[in-house]
Tab-separated table of C-alpha atoms in Angstrom:
chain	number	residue	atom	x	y	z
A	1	UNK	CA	0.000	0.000	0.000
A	2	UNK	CA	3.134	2.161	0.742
A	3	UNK	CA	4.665	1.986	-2.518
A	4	UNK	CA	1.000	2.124	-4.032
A	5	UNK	CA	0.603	5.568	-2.019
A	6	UNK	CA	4.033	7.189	-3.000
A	7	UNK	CA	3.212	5.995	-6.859
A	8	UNK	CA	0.022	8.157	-6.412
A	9	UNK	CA	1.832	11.106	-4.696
A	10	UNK	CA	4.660	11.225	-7.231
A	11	UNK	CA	2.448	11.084	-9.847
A	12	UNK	CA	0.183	14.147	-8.512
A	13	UNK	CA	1.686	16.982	-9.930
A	14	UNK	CA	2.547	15.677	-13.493
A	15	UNK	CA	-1.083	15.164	-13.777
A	16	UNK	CA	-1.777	18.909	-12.534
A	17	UNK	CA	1.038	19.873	-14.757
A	18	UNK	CA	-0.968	17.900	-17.498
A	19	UNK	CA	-4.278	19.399	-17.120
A	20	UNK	CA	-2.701	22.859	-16.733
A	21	UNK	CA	-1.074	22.538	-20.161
A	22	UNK	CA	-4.127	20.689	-21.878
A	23	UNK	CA	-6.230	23.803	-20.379
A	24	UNK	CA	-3.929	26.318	-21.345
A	25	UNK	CA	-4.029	24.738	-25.092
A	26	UNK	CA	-7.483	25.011	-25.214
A	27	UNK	CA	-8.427	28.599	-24.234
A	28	UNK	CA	-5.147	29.231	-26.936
A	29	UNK	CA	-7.078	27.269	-29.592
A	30	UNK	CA	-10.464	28.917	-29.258
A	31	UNK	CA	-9.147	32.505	-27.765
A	32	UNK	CA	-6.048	33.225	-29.829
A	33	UNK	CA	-3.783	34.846	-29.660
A	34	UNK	CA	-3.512	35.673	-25.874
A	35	UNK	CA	-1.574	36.975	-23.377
A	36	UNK	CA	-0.066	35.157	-20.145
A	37	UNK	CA	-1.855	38.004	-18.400
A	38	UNK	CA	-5.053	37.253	-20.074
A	39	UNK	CA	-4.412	33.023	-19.811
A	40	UNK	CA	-4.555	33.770	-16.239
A	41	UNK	CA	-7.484	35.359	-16.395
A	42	UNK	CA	-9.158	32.932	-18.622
A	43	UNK	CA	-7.846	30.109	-16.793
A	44	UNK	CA	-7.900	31.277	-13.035
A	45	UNK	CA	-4.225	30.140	-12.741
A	46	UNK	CA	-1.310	31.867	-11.262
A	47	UNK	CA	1.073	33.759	-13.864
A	48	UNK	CA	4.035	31.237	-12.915
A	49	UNK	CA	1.742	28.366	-13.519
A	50	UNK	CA	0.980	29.993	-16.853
A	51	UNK	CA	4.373	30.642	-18.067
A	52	UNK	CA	5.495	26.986	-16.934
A	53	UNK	CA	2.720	25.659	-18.908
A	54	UNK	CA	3.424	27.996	-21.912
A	55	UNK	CA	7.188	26.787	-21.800
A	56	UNK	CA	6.305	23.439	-21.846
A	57	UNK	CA	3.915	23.184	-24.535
A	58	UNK	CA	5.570	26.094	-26.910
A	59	UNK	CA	8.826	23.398	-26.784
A	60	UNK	CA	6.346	20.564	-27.942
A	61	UNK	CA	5.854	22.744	-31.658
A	62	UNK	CA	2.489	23.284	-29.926
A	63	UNK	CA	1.964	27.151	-29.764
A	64	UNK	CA	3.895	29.936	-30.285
A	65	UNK	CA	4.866	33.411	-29.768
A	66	UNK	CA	3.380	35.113	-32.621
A	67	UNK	CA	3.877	39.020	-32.199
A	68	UNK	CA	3.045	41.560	-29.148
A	69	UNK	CA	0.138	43.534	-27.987
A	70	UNK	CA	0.406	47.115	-28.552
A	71	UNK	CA	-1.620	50.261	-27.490
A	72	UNK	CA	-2.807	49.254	-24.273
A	73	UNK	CA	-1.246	50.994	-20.681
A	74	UNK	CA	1.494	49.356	-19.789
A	75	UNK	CA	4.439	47.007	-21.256
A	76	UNK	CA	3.945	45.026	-24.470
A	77	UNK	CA	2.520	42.084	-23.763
A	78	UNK	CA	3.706	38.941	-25.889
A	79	UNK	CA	0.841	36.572	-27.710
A	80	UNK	CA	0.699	33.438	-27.768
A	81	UNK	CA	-1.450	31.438	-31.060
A	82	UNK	CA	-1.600	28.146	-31.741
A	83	UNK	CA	1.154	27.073	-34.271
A	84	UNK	CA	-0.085	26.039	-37.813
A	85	UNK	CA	1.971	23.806	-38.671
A	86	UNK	CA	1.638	21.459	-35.634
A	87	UNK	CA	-0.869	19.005	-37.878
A	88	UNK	CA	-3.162	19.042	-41.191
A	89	UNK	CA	-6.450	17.725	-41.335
A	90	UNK	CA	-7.492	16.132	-45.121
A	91	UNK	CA	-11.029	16.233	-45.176
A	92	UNK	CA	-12.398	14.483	-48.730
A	93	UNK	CA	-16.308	14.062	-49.937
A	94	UNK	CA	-16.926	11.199	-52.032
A	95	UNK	CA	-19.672	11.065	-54.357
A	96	UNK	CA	-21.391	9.902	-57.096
A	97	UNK	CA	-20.282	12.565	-59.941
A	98	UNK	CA	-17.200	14.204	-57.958
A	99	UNK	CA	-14.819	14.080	-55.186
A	100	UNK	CA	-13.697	17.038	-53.510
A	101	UNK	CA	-11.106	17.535	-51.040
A	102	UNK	CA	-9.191	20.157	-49.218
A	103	UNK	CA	-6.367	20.380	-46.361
A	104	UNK	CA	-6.671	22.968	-43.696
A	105	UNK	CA	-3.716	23.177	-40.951
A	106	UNK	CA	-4.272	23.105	-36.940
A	107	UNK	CA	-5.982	26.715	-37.226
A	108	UNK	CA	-8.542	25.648	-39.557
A	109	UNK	CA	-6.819	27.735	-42.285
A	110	UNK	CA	-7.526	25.925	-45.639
A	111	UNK	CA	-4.055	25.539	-47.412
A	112	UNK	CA	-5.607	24.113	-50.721
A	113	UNK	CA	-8.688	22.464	-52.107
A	114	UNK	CA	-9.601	20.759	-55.181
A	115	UNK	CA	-12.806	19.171	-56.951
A	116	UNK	CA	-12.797	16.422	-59.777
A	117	UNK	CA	-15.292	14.589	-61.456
A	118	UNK	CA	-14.563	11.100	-60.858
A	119	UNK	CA	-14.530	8.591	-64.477
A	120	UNK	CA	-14.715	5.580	-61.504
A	121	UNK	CA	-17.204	3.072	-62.421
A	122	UNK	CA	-16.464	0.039	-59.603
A	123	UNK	CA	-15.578	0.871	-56.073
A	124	UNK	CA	-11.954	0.232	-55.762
A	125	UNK	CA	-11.506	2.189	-58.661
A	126	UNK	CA	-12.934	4.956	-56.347
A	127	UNK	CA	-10.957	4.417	-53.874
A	128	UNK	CA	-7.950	4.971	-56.017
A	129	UNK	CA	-9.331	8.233	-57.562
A	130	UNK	CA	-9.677	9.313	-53.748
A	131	UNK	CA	-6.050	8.650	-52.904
A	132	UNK	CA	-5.062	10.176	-56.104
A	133	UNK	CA	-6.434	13.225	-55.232
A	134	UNK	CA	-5.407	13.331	-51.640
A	135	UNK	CA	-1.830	13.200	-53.455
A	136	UNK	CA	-2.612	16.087	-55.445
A	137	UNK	CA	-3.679	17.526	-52.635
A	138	UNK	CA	-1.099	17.020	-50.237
A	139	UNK	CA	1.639	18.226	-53.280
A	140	UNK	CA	-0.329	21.949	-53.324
A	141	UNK	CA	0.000	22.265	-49.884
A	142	UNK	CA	3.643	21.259	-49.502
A	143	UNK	CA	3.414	18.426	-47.005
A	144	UNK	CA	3.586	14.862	-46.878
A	145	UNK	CA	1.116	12.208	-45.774
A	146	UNK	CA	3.496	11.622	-42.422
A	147	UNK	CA	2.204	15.585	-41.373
A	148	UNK	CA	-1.612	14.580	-41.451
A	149	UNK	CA	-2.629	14.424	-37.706
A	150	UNK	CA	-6.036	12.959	-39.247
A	151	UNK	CA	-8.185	12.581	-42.332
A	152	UNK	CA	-11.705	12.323	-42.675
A	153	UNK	CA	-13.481	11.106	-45.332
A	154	UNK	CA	-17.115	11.886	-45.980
A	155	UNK	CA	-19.472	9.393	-47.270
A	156	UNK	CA	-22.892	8.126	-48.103
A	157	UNK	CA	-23.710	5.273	-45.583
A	158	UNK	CA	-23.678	4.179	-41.806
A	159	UNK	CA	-20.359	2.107	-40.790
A	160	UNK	CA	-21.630	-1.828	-39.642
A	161	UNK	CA	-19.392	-2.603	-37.397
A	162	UNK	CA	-20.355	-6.516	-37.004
A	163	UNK	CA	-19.295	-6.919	-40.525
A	164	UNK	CA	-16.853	-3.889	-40.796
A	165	UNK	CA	-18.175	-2.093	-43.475
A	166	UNK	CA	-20.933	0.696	-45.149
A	167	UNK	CA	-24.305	-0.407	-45.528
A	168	UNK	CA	-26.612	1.763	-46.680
A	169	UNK	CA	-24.659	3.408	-49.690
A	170	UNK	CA	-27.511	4.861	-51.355
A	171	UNK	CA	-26.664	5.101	-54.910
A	172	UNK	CA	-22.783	4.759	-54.923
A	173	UNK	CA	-22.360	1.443	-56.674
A	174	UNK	CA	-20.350	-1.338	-54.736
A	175	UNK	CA	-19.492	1.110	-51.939
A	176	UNK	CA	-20.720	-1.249	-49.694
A	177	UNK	CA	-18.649	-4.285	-50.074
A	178	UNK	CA	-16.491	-5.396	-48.023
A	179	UNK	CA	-13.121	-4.528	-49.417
A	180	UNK	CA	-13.990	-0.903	-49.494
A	181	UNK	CA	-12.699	0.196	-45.872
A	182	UNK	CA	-9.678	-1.910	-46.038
A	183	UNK	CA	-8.850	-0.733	-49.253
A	184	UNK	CA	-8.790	3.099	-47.877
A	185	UNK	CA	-6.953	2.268	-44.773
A	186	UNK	CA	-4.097	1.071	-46.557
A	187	UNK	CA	-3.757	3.809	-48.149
A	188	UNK	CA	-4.854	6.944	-45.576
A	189	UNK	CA	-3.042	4.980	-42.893
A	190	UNK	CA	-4.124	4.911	-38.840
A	191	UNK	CA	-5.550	8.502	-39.113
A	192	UNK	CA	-8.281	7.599	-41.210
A	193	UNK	CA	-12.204	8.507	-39.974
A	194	UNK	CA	-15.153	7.770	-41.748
A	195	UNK	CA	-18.689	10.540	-41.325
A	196	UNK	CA	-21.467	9.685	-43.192
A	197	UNK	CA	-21.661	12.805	-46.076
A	198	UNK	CA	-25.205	15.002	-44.638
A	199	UNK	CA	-23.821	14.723	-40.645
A	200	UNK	CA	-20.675	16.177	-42.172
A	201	UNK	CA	-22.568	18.789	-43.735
A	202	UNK	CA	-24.600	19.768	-40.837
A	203	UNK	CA	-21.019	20.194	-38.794
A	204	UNK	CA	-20.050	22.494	-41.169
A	205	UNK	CA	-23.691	24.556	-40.802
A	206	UNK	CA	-22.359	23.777	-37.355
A	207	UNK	CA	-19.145	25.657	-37.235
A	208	UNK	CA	-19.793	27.934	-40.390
A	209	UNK	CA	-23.380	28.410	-40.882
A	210	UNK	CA	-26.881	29.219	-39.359
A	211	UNK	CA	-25.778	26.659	-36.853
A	212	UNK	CA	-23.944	28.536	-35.280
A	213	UNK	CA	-26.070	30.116	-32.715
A	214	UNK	CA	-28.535	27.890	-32.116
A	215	UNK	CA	-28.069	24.336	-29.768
A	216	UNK	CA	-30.734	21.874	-31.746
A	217	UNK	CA	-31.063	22.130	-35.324
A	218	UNK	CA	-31.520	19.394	-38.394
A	219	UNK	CA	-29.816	19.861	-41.329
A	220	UNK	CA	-32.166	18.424	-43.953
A	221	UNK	CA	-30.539	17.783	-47.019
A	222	UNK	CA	-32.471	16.911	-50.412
A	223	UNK	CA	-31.193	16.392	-53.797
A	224	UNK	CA	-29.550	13.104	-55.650
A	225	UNK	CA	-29.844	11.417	-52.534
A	226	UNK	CA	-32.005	12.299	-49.234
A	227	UNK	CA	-30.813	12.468	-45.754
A	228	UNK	CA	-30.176	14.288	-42.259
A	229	UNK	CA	-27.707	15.273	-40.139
A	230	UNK	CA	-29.135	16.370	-35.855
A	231	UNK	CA	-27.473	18.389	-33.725
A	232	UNK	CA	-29.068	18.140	-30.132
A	233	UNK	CA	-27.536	20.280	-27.218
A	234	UNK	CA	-24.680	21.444	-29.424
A	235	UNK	CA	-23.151	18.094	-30.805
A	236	UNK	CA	-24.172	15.841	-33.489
A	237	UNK	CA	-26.446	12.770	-33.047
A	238	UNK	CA	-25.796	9.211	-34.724
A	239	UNK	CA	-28.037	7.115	-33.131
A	240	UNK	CA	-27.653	3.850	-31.437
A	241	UNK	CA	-26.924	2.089	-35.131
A	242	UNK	CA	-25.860	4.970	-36.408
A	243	UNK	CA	-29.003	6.077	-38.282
A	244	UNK	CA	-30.139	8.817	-36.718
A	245	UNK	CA	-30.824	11.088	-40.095
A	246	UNK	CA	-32.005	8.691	-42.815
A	247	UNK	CA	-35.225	10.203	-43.501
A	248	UNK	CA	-35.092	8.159	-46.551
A	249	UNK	CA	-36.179	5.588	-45.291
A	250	UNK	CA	-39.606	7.659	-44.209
A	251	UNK	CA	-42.435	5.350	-44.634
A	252	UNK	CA	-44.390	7.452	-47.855
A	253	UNK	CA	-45.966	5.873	-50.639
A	254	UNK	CA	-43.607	3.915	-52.773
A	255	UNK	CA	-45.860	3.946	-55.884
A	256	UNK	CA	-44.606	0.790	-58.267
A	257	UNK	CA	-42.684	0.307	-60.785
A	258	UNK	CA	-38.816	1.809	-60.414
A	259	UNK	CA	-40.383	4.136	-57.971
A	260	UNK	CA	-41.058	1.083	-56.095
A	261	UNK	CA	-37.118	-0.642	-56.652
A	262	UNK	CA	-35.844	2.724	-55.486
A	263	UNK	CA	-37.551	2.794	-52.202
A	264	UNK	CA	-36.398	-1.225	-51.705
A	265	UNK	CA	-32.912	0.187	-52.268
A	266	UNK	CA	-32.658	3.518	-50.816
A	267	UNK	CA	-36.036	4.400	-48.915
A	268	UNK	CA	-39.833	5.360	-49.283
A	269	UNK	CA	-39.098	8.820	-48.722
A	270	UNK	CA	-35.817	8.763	-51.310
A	271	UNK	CA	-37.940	7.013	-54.057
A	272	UNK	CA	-41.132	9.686	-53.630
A	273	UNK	CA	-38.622	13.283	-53.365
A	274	UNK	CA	-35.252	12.508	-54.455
A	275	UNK	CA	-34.032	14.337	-57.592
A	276	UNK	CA	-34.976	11.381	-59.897
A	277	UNK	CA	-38.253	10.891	-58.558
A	278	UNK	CA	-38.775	14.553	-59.595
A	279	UNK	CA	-37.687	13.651	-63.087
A	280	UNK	CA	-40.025	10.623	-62.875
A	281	UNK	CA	-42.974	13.180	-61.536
A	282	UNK	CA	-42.490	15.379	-64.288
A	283	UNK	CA	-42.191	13.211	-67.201
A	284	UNK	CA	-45.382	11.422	-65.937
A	285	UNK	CA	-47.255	14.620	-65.562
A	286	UNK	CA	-46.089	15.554	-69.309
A	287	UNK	CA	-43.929	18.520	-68.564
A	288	UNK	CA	-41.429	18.968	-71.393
A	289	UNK	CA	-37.626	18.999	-71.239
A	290	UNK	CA	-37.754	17.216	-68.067
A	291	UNK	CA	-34.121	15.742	-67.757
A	292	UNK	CA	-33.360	17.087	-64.470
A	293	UNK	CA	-34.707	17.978	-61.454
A	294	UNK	CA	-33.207	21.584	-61.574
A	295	UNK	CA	-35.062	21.863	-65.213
A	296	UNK	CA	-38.256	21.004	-63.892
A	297	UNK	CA	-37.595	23.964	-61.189
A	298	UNK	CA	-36.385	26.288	-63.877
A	299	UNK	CA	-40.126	25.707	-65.920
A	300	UNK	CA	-41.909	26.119	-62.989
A	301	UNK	CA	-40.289	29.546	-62.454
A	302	UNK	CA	-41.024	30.370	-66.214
A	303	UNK	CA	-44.635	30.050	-65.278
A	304	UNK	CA	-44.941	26.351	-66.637
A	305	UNK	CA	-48.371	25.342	-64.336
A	306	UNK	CA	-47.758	21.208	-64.194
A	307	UNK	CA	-44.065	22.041	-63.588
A	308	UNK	CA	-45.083	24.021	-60.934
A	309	UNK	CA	-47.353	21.325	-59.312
A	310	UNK	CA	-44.847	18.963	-59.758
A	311	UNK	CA	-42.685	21.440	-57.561
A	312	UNK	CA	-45.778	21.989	-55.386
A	313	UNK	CA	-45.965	18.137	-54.796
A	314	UNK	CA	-41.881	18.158	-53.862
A	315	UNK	CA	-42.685	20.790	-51.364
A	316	UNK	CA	-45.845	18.883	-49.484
A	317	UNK	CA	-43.606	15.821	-49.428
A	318	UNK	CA	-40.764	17.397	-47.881
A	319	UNK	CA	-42.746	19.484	-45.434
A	320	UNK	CA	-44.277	16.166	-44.507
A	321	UNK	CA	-40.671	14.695	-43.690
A	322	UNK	CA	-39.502	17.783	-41.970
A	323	UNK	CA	-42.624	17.864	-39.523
A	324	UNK	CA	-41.965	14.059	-38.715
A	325	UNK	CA	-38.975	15.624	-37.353
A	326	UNK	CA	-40.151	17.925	-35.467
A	327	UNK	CA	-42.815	15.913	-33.714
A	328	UNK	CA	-39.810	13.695	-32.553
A	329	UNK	CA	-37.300	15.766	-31.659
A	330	UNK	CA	-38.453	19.933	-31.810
A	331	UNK	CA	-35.615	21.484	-33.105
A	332	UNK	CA	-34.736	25.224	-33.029
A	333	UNK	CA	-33.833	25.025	-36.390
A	334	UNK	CA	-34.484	23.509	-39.566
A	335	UNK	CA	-31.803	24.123	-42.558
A	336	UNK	CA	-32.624	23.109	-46.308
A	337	UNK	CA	-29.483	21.783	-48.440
A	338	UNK	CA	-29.293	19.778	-51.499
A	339	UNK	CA	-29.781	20.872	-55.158
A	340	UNK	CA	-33.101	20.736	-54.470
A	341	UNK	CA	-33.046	22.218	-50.882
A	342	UNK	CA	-31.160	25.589	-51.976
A	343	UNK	CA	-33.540	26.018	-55.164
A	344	UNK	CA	-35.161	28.874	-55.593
A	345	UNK	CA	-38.377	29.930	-53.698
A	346	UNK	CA	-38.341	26.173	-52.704
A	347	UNK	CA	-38.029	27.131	-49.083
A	348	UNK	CA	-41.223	29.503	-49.403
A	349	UNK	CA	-42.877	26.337	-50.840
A	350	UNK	CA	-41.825	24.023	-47.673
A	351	UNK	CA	-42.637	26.564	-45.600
A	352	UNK	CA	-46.224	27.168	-46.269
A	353	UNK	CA	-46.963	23.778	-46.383
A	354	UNK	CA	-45.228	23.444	-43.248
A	355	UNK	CA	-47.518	25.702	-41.580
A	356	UNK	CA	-50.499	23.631	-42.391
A	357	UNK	CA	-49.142	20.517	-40.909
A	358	UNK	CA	-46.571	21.105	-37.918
A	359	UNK	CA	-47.776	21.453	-34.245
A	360	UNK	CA	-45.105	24.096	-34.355
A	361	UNK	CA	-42.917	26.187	-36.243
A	362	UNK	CA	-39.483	26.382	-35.941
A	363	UNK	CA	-37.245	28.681	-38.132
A	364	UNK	CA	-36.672	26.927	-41.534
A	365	UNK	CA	-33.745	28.574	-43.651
A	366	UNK	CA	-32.000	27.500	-46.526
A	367	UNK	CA	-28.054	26.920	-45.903
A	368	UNK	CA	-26.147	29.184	-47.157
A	369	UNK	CA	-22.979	26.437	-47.872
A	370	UNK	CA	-22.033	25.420	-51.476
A	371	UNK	CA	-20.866	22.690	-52.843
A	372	UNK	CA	-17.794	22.202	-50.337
A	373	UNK	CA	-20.344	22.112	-47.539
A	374	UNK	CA	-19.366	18.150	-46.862
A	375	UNK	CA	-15.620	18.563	-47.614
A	376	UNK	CA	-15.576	21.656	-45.076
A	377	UNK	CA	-17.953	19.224	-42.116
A	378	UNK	CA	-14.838	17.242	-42.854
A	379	UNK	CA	-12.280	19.113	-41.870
A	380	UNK	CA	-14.572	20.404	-38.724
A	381	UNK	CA	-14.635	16.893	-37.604
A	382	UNK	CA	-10.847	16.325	-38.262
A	383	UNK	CA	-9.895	19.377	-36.421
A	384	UNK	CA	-12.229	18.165	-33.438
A	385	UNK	CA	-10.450	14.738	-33.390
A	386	UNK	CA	-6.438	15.963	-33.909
A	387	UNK	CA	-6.693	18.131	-30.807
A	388	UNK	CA	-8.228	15.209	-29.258
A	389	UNK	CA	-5.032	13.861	-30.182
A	390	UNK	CA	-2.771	16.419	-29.099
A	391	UNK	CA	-4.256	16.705	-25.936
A	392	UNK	CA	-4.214	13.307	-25.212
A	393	UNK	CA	-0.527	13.241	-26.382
A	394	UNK	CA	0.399	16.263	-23.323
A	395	UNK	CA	-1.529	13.649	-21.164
A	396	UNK	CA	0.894	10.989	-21.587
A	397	UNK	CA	3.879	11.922	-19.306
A	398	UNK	CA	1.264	12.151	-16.698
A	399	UNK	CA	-0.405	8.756	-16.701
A	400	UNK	CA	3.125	6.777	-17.937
């Protein structure tokens, strides 16, 4: 018990010296650049305790000093900002028609991004185009692979992880066999992280749009494919499968037909209001030139009355989904994405429907993120996770 006791006391104030540090790094990362006076302040430590912890974590390439505060009473006061260069983050979206990427360094500062339209046919073909362009990536920004602290990739599906793979794929062909996620570790390595694509997005409404400010808010995307990412009480909600979000698989009439081998595949609700079943709508209801969804919005603007009924229907559907959500979980905040999501006046269409059929209304608004919207949730997450990492890395000494 002595020896157990002595292990304990010795090991005391590395584990304050830890937590100082880790603390210290933190109010840097969210608050910089900053003084010592003003990391005291902050912090509620002692200045000594501050500058020990500075020393120590400026010598680990952490922070550093990066210029002086001028203009105040007083002495210039040196600041203290978290070094760039201590990491990259490679965030990449994968999908159907193109991959986009971009690396951003520990601030968050993008260094370089890139979009492609993929010629990939099979999956591990994919996969290659992916690393490819990670490579591309990584040779505009000047580093090498061995400087990513992590890299996440976004993607349609929900990982399985009885069987170790993506299920639920949507329409990226063979993305969910089995030699998919083996195939990209080897060649992203141990830092590799896997979001589905629409929770990505609705990090990036998190950190850069009208997510911002509010706690609870559902990101409903709708375009190609259908799906949802849910912030609750500031952080983002997967479910116990990992599910939470895929309204396409809303229960609505799967009519027959392909509308009816869609919704097998990819959902009720994806069959009915994805961009093809638009297409399908259209063509049915006779409207001419309809060979896209964003066509069919484009003749309904021109006046075009079945293309606008068509829309009409896209908007009562939606609504429909978007009050399911709100009877479950009352969010602060709805936000429209997708093709279709961000066309326009379709959020003055959801919205009046919405008002016929919710018990309440919560502010809908249409995001205000482009196409990098998944590549940039990406990054978010990647950031999140390498100061996870770094702080966890100060915390080693202590707990050795």
């Amino acid at each position: 018990m002595t020896v157990v006791a002595g292990g304990a006391a010795a090991a005391r104030p590395q584990l304050i010296r830890a937590i100082n540090e880790q603390v210290l790094l933190e109010h840097i990362r969210r608050s910089g650049p900053v003084s010592r006076t003003e990391l005291a302040t902050l912090t509620g430590l002692s200045k000594p305790t501050v500058s020990a912890a500075l020393a120590t974590i400026e010598r680990g390439g952490l922070v550093h000093a990066s210029g002086q505060r001028t203009g105040v009473p007083g002495p210039a006061a040196r600041l203290y900002d978290v070094r760039p260069e201590a990491g990259f983050v490679l965030g990449l979206d994968v999908g159907r028609e193109f991959l986009r990427g971009a690396i951003a360094d520990l601030r968050g500062t993008v260094r370089c991004r890139l979009s492609v339209r993929t010629k990939a046919v099979r999956e591990m073909a994919r996969v290659q185009e992916l690393a490819d362009l990670a490579a591309t990536l990584l040779d505009e920004a000047g580093i090498t692979a061995s400087q990513l602290t992590q890299t996440v990739i976004g993607s349609p599906g929900v990982y399985d992880p009885k069987r170790d793979t993506l299920t639920l794929t949507g329409r990226l062909s063979g993305w969910d066999s089995p030699a998919v996620l083996p195939a990209l570790r080897e060649r992203f390595g141990p830092t590799l992280m896997i979001e589905n694509d629409v929770d990505a997005a609705a990090l990036a409404e998190r950190v850069h749009g009208h997510g911002r400010d509010v706690d609870s808010f559902a990101f409903v995307s709708v375009g190609t494919g259908i799906g949802m990412g849910l912030v609750l009480d500031g952080k983002l909600r997967h479910g116990f499968h990992g599910v939470a979000g895929e309204i396409s698989y809303l229960p609505f009439t799967e009519g027959s037909g392909s509308d009816a081998r869609d919704a097998r595949k990819r959902g009720s609700f994806d069959a009915s209001a994805s961009a093809a079943a638009v297409v399908r709508a259209a063509r049915r209801a006779g409207v001419r030139g309809a060979t896209s969804a964003a066509k069919v919005f484009a003749a309904a603007a021109r006046g075009d009355v079945i293309a606008a009924a068509v829309v009409t229907e896209e908007a009562l559907l939606v609504a429909k989904a978007v009050c399911s959500v709100i009877a479950v979980v009352d969010p602060e905040l709805i936000v429209l994405g997708g093709g279709i999501g961000q066309a326009p006046g379709f959020l003055d269409a959801v919205v009046e429907q919405l008002r016929l059929l919710s018990p309440v209304m919560p502010e809908v608004k249409m995001s205000v993120l482009a196409a990098d919207t998944v590549v940039a949730g990406c990054v978010a997450a990647g950031l999140d996770r390498a100061w996870q990492h770094l702080l966890g890395r100060i915390a080693q000494p202590a707990t050795a």
